[in-house]
Amino acid sequence: MKHTGDLEISTENCVQFFLLEEVTGNLTIAVGDQAKNQTWPSSIELPALTCVGGSLLIRHSFEAPKLVSVGDGLFVDGAATLMACRLVMVGGDVELGGISNLPRLASVVGDLSIYDVSSPDSDEAGEESVDENPYADMRHFLPALSSVNGRLAIYADIELPCLTLVGRFFHIGRHSRQGNRWFNSRRAGSKASLPLLASVKDSFTVVDEAELSVPLLIFVGGNVDIRADGDLPALRRVNGGLAIRDKARVKISLLEDVKGTVEINGNVDLPMLTNVGGDLTIKVDNVELPQLGKVDGSLDVAYRAELPYLISVGKNLTTSYVIDFAALQYVGGRIHIWRSAELLAPHLSCVSGSPYPADLFTRHPGNLEIDASNAEQWKSLAEVAGDLAIRAGVVLPLLTKVAGDLVVGADANLPLLRTIGGTLLVEINVRAHLPELLRVEGKCLLGFTREWILPTGVASYLPKLISVGGDLHPQRDCPMPSLSRVGGGIEVWDGDFPALHAVGGTLKIHGDVNLPMLTRAQGSVYIYGNVEVPRLISIDGSLFIQERTKAPVLMYVGEKLHVSASSWLPTLMEVGNEVEISAFAQLPMLARIKGYLEINETAKLPALAEVCGRVRIKPNKTAALPFLAFVNGRSCESGRYQNANAKDFPLW
């Protein structure tokens, strides 16, 4: 039975639509006329309904066990309930005010708003506390939701275990009823768990004592506004501003770069923040930004703050407290010092484009080579504008920056060096003391040798090195506890890299290596030792596994996947090229392979639906491929390859 156009079904006429299969327009589920004093059904059921072409508005309890898609919006009133166990996609906005059971809903094209469940007898939303509402602890059931293309607003307790992407802004606040966001202050903050959320493309807001768990959130495309205690352990990039307000206690361990303005009016932990693209305003006491090196806008410090490595302020500098800017060299605008405040900046050399007095400041304008004949005359050297080559043992106690390459060919003590604009090359059998080094923009080659002898003891400790722009040459016995990004390739043999979250080139892992924060590898990954990468989400290149590997949240491999050792990849869904399985591998969610599939060991791929290339199964081996429907561009009967072998694929 098909209905063309809009349709309203109520408790009065629901029986005549019992066999309804499709509605091309909008569908409204309503309550009958209460004035007739009749007993209406407690729930409307349409067991044959599969599709609604327009919007679906639900004002009474509704069950549609075969409903698959809604073409436009879905709206559930606060006193209604919805049971749609097969609904997969909604083409417009979704507003959930009543109890909603949607176990297969995977995608929302528009906005999603989730409200506190209203009492069926309550006419005035927002007038009772959570404790007085017996429905307040009932959660909406959305276990398969993976993407919201619009905004996501949460005003209730919710778990979204599969959500990875929010296309517009994200907001979470106190419990609120549908149609009444201005609730009374007695309501508790909402609690939300989004364990796989990795990206929010617009703004991100947490207010009103809300409790939010987003352990894998890496990127926010707009502003971040936080007014409640929380932890964002994986966030590393904010393309808008950052505001910590209302004395909130917030920890953001990996955030390095904020493109916009930063306002701090709470207890915040930003141990990796190195660059602020807009203004920085500090409105509370005892703020520590231990790695901040640059503020492109103005800096306003109202209370005590620790900024030990701040080198540059692009605009005005205002301070109301005695601040020690130990590394500050440049202020692009004016300096305003309030009464009782004091500016301590021994290396400040330029303010508003004019020279500024600074003791012991020496800047070499070009390339410089230090050898035994001139080593003594460079004791006050603070900056080298070009390359620096060290050919004799030297101590440079004031050197903070080398704009070009640094070649260390003799023992060197550089206690204040923080940035290297080019490549760092420490030659073999040479010791370099670099305790304050923060960034190397080019390659970092520690004890380079063409004989591939892995050096030890060259740079014994790099405690504050945050990023390397190019390749990082391996070195044993050199801990790098702060290293968070390598722009090129890296080959590691052992040790802990507790902050490393991104590798831009090839990653090779030998032996016992700890990479607890690694979330993305832009090149290929080679695993030669037993490794667990608990937060690795995507690999743009290939993945070659030769020892036991656990990657519990890995979702995507861009090129090849070769498995030669026992592997646990429970969330991997797609591989961009060929797959070769030569050992036991757990791949329960792998659904698509864009290249060929070669199986050299008995395997189970329970979710695999498409292989764009051919399939080869080694003789005497079997593969369980129960849902395989497309092979090499041709369709095949689902369930045909429940127990496949080499004879099932003769066209290889």
Short mmCIF file of C-alpha atoms in Angstrom, two decimals, residues 75-437:
data_model
loop_
_atom_site.label_atom_id
_atom_site.label_comp_id
_atom_site.label_asym_id
_atom_site.label_seq_id
_atom_site.Cartn_x
_atom_site.Cartn_y
_atom_site.Cartn_z
CA PHE A 75 10.85 14.86 15.02
CA VAL A 76 9.85 12.98 18.19
CA ASP A 77 7.77 14.91 20.73
CA GLY A 78 8.74 14.76 24.38
CA ALA A 79 5.78 12.58 25.45
CA ALA A 80 6.08 10.19 22.48
CA THR A 81 8.23 7.12 21.91
CA LEU A 82 9.76 5.77 18.70
CA MET A 83 10.76 2.19 17.91
CA ALA A 84 12.39 1.82 14.47
CA CYS A 85 14.91 -1.00 14.64
CA ARG A 86 15.82 -0.89 10.91
CA LEU A 87 16.01 2.86 10.30
CA VAL A 88 19.44 3.54 8.74
CA MET A 89 19.42 7.13 7.45
CA VAL A 90 17.57 10.40 7.92
CA GLY A 91 17.93 12.95 5.13
CA GLY A 92 17.21 16.07 7.17
CA ASP A 93 17.24 17.30 10.77
CA VAL A 94 16.53 14.98 13.71
CA GLU A 95 15.00 16.19 16.96
CA LEU A 96 14.58 13.60 19.71
CA GLY A 97 12.46 14.71 22.64
CA GLY A 98 10.92 11.37 23.60
CA ILE A 99 12.29 7.88 24.14
CA SER A 100 13.89 6.78 20.86
CA ASN A 101 15.14 3.30 20.00
CA LEU A 102 17.11 3.51 16.74
CA PRO A 103 19.70 0.72 16.89
CA ARG A 104 20.72 0.90 13.20
CA LEU A 105 20.63 4.64 12.52
CA ALA A 106 24.09 5.34 11.03
CA SER A 107 23.86 8.78 9.46
CA VAL A 108 22.01 12.07 9.93
CA VAL A 109 22.32 14.43 6.96
CA GLY A 110 21.11 17.49 8.85
CA ASP A 111 21.21 18.62 12.50
CA LEU A 112 20.70 16.33 15.51
CA SER A 113 19.21 17.60 18.78
CA ILE A 114 18.88 15.25 21.76
CA TYR A 115 16.70 16.37 24.67
CA ASP A 116 15.90 15.08 28.13
CA VAL A 117 12.96 12.67 28.06
CA SER A 118 9.77 14.37 29.22
CA SER A 119 7.18 12.86 31.52
CA PRO A 120 4.02 11.88 29.60
CA ASP A 121 1.91 13.76 32.14
CA SER A 122 4.00 16.92 32.19
CA ASP A 123 2.51 19.89 30.37
CA GLU A 124 5.05 22.44 31.47
CA ALA A 125 8.58 21.44 30.45
CA GLY A 126 11.32 22.68 32.65
CA GLU A 127 9.34 23.20 35.83
CA GLU A 128 10.59 20.11 37.70
CA SER A 129 14.04 18.97 38.67
CA VAL A 130 15.70 15.90 37.22
CA ASP A 131 15.05 14.04 40.46
CA GLU A 132 11.30 14.64 40.05
CA ASN A 133 11.22 13.25 36.50
CA PRO A 134 11.05 9.41 36.48
CA TYR A 135 12.01 9.38 32.78
CA ALA A 136 15.17 11.46 33.17
CA ASP A 137 17.52 8.48 33.35
CA MET A 138 16.16 6.87 30.17
CA ARG A 139 18.66 7.33 27.40
CA HIS A 140 18.09 7.50 23.68
CA PHE A 141 19.48 4.38 21.98
CA LEU A 142 21.71 5.26 19.00
CA PRO A 143 24.50 2.64 19.08
CA ALA A 144 25.32 2.70 15.32
CA LEU A 145 25.31 6.46 14.64
CA SER A 146 28.65 7.31 12.97
CA SER A 147 28.16 10.76 11.42
CA VAL A 148 26.10 13.93 11.84
CA ASN A 149 26.59 16.23 8.86
CA GLY A 150 24.99 19.20 10.56
CA ARG A 151 25.16 20.41 14.15
CA LEU A 152 24.91 18.20 17.23
CA ALA A 153 23.23 19.60 20.34
CA ILE A 154 22.99 17.45 23.49
CA TYR A 155 20.68 18.26 26.42
CA ALA A 156 20.43 14.75 27.93
CA ASP A 157 22.57 11.82 29.01
CA ILE A 158 23.65 9.87 25.92
CA GLU A 159 26.18 7.35 24.66
CA LEU A 160 27.20 7.49 20.99
CA PRO A 161 29.79 4.70 20.75
CA CYS A 162 30.32 4.87 16.94
CA LEU A 163 30.11 8.62 16.24
CA THR A 164 33.29 9.83 14.48
CA LEU A 165 32.31 13.09 12.72
CA VAL A 166 30.23 16.21 13.39
CA GLY A 167 29.93 18.31 10.22
CA ARG A 168 29.01 21.60 11.89
CA PHE A 169 29.16 22.77 15.51
CA PHE A 170 28.88 20.67 18.67
CA HIS A 171 27.15 21.79 21.87
CA ILE A 172 26.44 20.11 25.21
CA GLY A 173 24.77 21.73 28.20
CA ARG A 174 22.39 21.00 31.09
CA HIS A 175 19.40 18.68 30.87
CA SER A 176 16.63 20.40 28.92
CA ARG A 177 13.22 19.53 27.59
CA GLN A 178 12.26 19.84 23.96
CA GLY A 179 11.15 23.37 23.15
CA ASN A 180 12.49 24.76 26.43
CA ARG A 181 16.24 25.32 26.48
CA TRP A 182 15.96 27.98 29.19
CA PHE A 183 15.47 25.55 32.07
CA ASN A 184 15.90 26.30 35.74
CA SER A 185 19.32 26.12 37.37
CA ARG A 186 18.49 23.04 39.49
CA ARG A 187 19.01 20.73 36.52
CA ALA A 188 22.24 18.74 36.36
CA GLY A 189 24.67 18.90 33.49
CA SER A 190 24.25 16.38 30.70
CA LYS A 191 26.63 13.43 30.49
CA ALA A 192 27.82 12.21 27.09
CA SER A 193 30.28 9.55 26.00
CA LEU A 194 31.61 9.74 22.42
CA PRO A 195 34.61 7.39 22.44
CA LEU A 196 35.34 7.55 18.68
CA LEU A 197 34.58 11.21 17.87
CA ALA A 198 37.65 12.49 16.00
CA SER A 199 36.57 15.68 14.23
CA VAL A 200 34.19 18.63 14.69
CA LYS A 201 34.26 20.86 11.62
CA ASP A 202 32.81 23.98 13.25
CA SER A 203 32.63 25.26 16.83
CA PHE A 204 32.78 23.12 19.98
CA THR A 205 31.00 24.22 23.16
CA VAL A 206 30.78 22.61 26.61
CA VAL A 207 28.76 24.57 29.19
CA ASP A 208 26.62 24.31 32.34
CA GLU A 209 28.51 21.60 34.24
CA ALA A 210 28.18 19.10 31.41
CA GLU A 211 30.37 15.98 31.55
CA LEU A 212 31.84 14.94 28.22
CA SER A 213 34.15 12.09 27.26
CA VAL A 214 35.83 12.49 23.85
CA PRO A 215 39.17 10.65 24.18
CA LEU A 216 39.95 10.68 20.42
CA LEU A 217 38.87 14.21 19.43
CA ILE A 218 41.76 15.53 17.35
CA PHE A 219 40.48 18.51 15.37
CA VAL A 220 38.01 21.38 15.83
CA GLY A 221 37.45 23.59 12.79
CA GLY A 222 35.94 26.56 14.64
CA ASN A 223 36.03 28.05 18.14
CA VAL A 224 36.33 25.99 21.32
CA ASP A 225 34.36 27.38 24.29
CA ILE A 226 34.63 25.38 27.52
CA ARG A 227 32.81 26.39 30.71
CA ALA A 228 32.82 23.04 32.54
CA ASP A 229 35.55 20.79 33.92
CA GLY A 230 36.88 18.31 31.40
CA ASP A 231 39.70 16.61 29.55
CA LEU A 232 40.48 16.66 25.81
CA PRO A 233 43.44 14.26 25.76
CA ALA A 234 43.87 13.96 21.96
CA LEU A 235 42.97 17.48 20.73
CA ARG A 236 45.91 18.87 18.79
CA ARG A 237 44.54 21.51 16.40
CA VAL A 238 41.96 24.32 16.73
CA ASN A 239 41.30 26.42 13.62
CA GLY A 240 39.33 29.03 15.56
CA GLY A 241 39.72 30.48 19.04
CA LEU A 242 39.98 28.85 22.46
CA ALA A 243 38.14 30.15 25.53
CA ILE A 244 38.31 28.60 29.02
CA ARG A 245 35.73 30.39 31.15
CA ASP A 246 33.79 30.21 34.43
CA LYS A 247 36.85 28.97 36.37
CA ALA A 248 36.62 25.60 34.62
CA ARG A 249 39.36 23.03 35.20
CA VAL A 250 40.44 21.78 31.77
CA LYS A 251 43.30 19.60 30.56
CA ILE A 252 44.32 19.64 26.87
CA SER A 253 47.56 17.70 26.83
CA LEU A 254 48.47 17.67 23.10
CA LEU A 255 47.17 21.00 21.77
CA GLU A 256 49.99 22.79 19.93
CA ASP A 257 48.40 25.40 17.69
CA VAL A 258 45.37 27.69 18.04
CA LYS A 259 44.66 29.76 14.93
CA GLY A 260 42.48 32.33 16.67
CA THR A 261 42.26 34.13 20.01
CA VAL A 262 42.93 32.40 23.34
CA GLU A 263 41.17 33.51 26.53
CA ILE A 264 42.14 31.85 29.81
CA ASN A 265 39.77 32.41 32.71
CA GLY A 266 40.03 29.03 34.39
CA ASN A 267 42.47 26.38 35.54
CA VAL A 268 43.86 25.04 32.27
CA ASP A 269 46.71 22.65 31.48
CA LEU A 270 48.23 23.35 28.05
CA PRO A 271 51.70 21.78 28.26
CA MET A 272 52.24 21.58 24.47
CA LEU A 273 50.78 24.90 23.27
CA THR A 274 53.44 26.56 21.10
CA ASN A 275 51.61 29.05 18.89
CA VAL A 276 48.60 31.39 19.23
CA GLY A 277 47.39 32.91 15.95
CA GLY A 278 45.36 35.70 17.54
CA ASP A 279 45.33 37.53 20.89
CA LEU A 280 46.16 35.84 24.20
CA THR A 281 44.38 37.07 27.33
CA ILE A 282 45.18 35.66 30.78
CA LYS A 283 42.60 36.57 33.44
CA VAL A 284 43.49 34.17 36.27
CA ASP A 285 46.48 33.58 38.50
CA ASN A 286 49.27 30.99 38.14
CA VAL A 287 48.87 30.15 34.46
CA GLU A 288 51.71 28.07 33.03
CA LEU A 289 52.34 27.80 29.28
CA PRO A 290 55.70 26.04 29.33
CA GLN A 291 56.14 25.64 25.55
CA LEU A 292 54.49 28.79 24.15
CA GLY A 293 56.88 30.47 21.74
CA LYS A 294 54.77 32.85 19.65
CA VAL A 295 51.64 35.04 19.92
CA ASP A 296 50.66 36.60 16.58
CA GLY A 297 48.23 39.05 18.13
CA SER A 298 48.32 41.03 21.40
CA LEU A 299 49.20 39.65 24.83
CA ASP A 300 47.37 40.80 27.96
CA VAL A 301 48.51 39.32 31.28
CA ALA A 302 46.46 40.37 34.31
CA TYR A 303 47.95 38.00 36.90
CA ARG A 304 50.99 35.85 37.61
CA ALA A 305 51.97 33.70 34.61
CA GLU A 306 54.88 31.53 33.53
CA LEU A 307 55.88 32.04 29.87
CA PRO A 308 59.53 30.94 29.91
CA TYR A 309 59.95 30.37 26.15
CA LEU A 310 57.83 33.14 24.65
CA ILE A 311 59.97 34.72 21.93
CA SER A 312 57.59 36.88 19.88
CA VAL A 313 54.41 38.97 20.36
CA GLY A 314 53.00 40.25 17.07
CA LYS A 315 51.06 43.23 18.44
CA ASN A 316 50.75 44.96 21.83
CA LEU A 317 52.00 43.63 25.16
CA THR A 318 50.12 44.57 28.35
CA THR A 319 51.01 43.33 31.82
CA SER A 320 49.54 44.05 35.23
CA TYR A 321 51.97 41.86 37.14
CA VAL A 322 55.71 41.33 37.46
CA ILE A 323 56.43 38.88 34.63
CA ASP A 324 59.77 37.36 33.69
CA PHE A 325 59.90 37.03 29.90
CA ALA A 326 63.22 35.20 29.89
CA ALA A 327 63.24 34.52 26.12
CA LEU A 328 61.20 37.43 24.72
CA GLN A 329 62.94 39.09 21.76
CA TYR A 330 60.27 40.84 19.69
CA VAL A 331 57.10 42.89 20.29
CA GLY A 332 55.38 44.18 17.15
CA GLY A 333 53.26 46.85 18.85
CA ARG A 334 53.47 48.91 22.03
CA ILE A 335 54.28 47.82 25.58
CA HIS A 336 51.90 48.89 28.36
CA ILE A 337 53.02 48.23 31.95
CA TRP A 338 50.49 48.96 34.69
CA ARG A 339 51.43 50.30 38.12
CA SER A 340 53.18 47.85 40.42
CA ALA A 341 53.95 45.71 37.37
CA GLU A 342 57.41 45.18 35.90
CA LEU A 343 58.68 43.84 32.60
CA LEU A 344 61.73 41.58 32.83
CA ALA A 345 62.94 40.82 29.29
CA PRO A 346 66.73 40.65 29.11
CA HIS A 347 66.78 39.58 25.42
CA LEU A 348 64.13 41.95 24.09
CA SER A 349 65.65 43.65 21.03
CA CYS A 350 62.81 45.08 18.96
CA VAL A 351 59.60 46.94 19.88
CA SER A 352 57.32 48.49 17.24
CA GLY A 353 60.02 47.99 14.63
CA SER A 354 62.71 49.89 16.54
CA PRO A 355 65.76 48.55 18.42
CA TYR A 356 65.26 47.94 22.10
CA PRO A 357 68.11 47.89 24.63
CA ALA A 358 69.17 44.37 25.64
CA ASP A 359 72.24 43.27 27.52
CA LEU A 360 74.54 40.65 25.97
CA PHE A 361 72.48 40.44 22.78
CA THR A 362 74.37 39.47 19.62
CA ARG A 363 72.75 38.49 16.35
CA HIS A 364 74.82 37.08 13.50
CA PRO A 365 73.21 38.13 10.19
CA GLY A 366 74.31 35.19 7.99
CA ASN A 367 76.03 31.81 8.05
CA LEU A 368 78.57 31.19 10.80
CA GLU A 369 81.27 28.59 11.40
CA ILE A 370 82.81 28.28 14.85
CA ASP A 371 86.21 26.63 15.12
CA ALA A 372 89.17 26.66 17.53
CA SER A 373 90.35 30.05 16.28
CA ASN A 374 87.17 32.04 17.07
CA ALA A 375 85.25 30.01 19.67
CA GLU A 376 85.90 32.44 22.54
CA GLN A 377 84.44 35.51 20.82
CA TRP A 378 80.93 34.01 20.51
CA LYS A 379 80.11 33.69 24.23
CA SER A 380 77.28 36.26 23.93
CA LEU A 381 75.78 34.84 20.71
CA ALA A 382 71.96 34.73 20.99
CA GLU A 383 70.79 34.17 17.39
CA VAL A 384 72.16 33.06 14.03
CA ALA A 385 70.15 34.25 11.02
CA GLY A 386 71.69 31.62 8.71
CA ASP A 387 73.42 28.26 9.13
CA LEU A 388 75.68 27.43 12.06
CA ALA A 389 78.51 24.90 11.91
CA ILE A 390 80.41 23.97 15.09
CA ARG A 391 83.87 22.52 14.43
CA ALA A 392 85.41 22.94 17.90
CA GLY A 393 84.25 22.28 21.45
CA VAL A 394 82.22 25.28 22.58
CA VAL A 395 79.71 26.55 25.16
CA LEU A 396 77.12 29.06 23.86
CA PRO A 397 75.14 29.97 26.99
CA LEU A 398 72.82 32.55 25.35
CA LEU A 399 72.08 30.99 21.96
CA THR A 400 68.31 30.56 21.55
CA LYS A 401 67.73 30.31 17.79
CA VAL A 402 69.41 29.11 14.60
CA ALA A 403 67.38 30.15 11.55
CA GLY A 404 69.10 27.71 9.17
CA ASP A 405 70.87 24.38 9.57
CA LEU A 406 72.89 23.42 12.62
CA VAL A 407 75.81 21.05 12.11
CA VAL A 408 77.50 19.86 15.29
CA GLY A 409 80.91 18.44 14.46
CA ALA A 410 82.43 18.79 17.95
CA ASP A 411 81.14 18.60 21.52
CA ALA A 412 78.77 21.51 22.12
CA ASN A 413 76.85 22.82 25.12
CA LEU A 414 73.82 24.86 23.98
CA PRO A 415 71.73 25.18 27.17
CA LEU A 416 69.16 27.70 25.84
CA LEU A 417 68.80 26.70 22.18
CA ARG A 418 65.07 26.33 21.44
CA THR A 419 64.47 26.44 17.70
CA ILE A 420 66.34 25.31 14.59
CA GLY A 421 64.89 26.56 11.32
CA GLY A 422 66.58 23.94 9.14
CA THR A 423 68.21 20.56 9.69
CA LEU A 424 69.97 19.42 12.85
CA LEU A 425 72.95 17.17 12.13
CA VAL A 426 74.95 15.78 15.04
CA GLU A 427 77.88 13.86 13.65
CA ILE A 428 78.94 10.44 14.88
CA ASN A 429 80.87 10.27 18.20
CA VAL A 430 79.97 13.88 19.04
CA ARG A 431 78.00 14.97 22.12
CA ALA A 432 75.46 17.78 21.94
CA HIS A 433 73.82 19.17 25.08
CA LEU A 434 70.39 20.50 24.00
CA PRO A 435 68.14 20.47 27.11
CA GLU A 436 65.79 23.28 25.94
CA LEU A 437 65.43 22.36 22.24
#
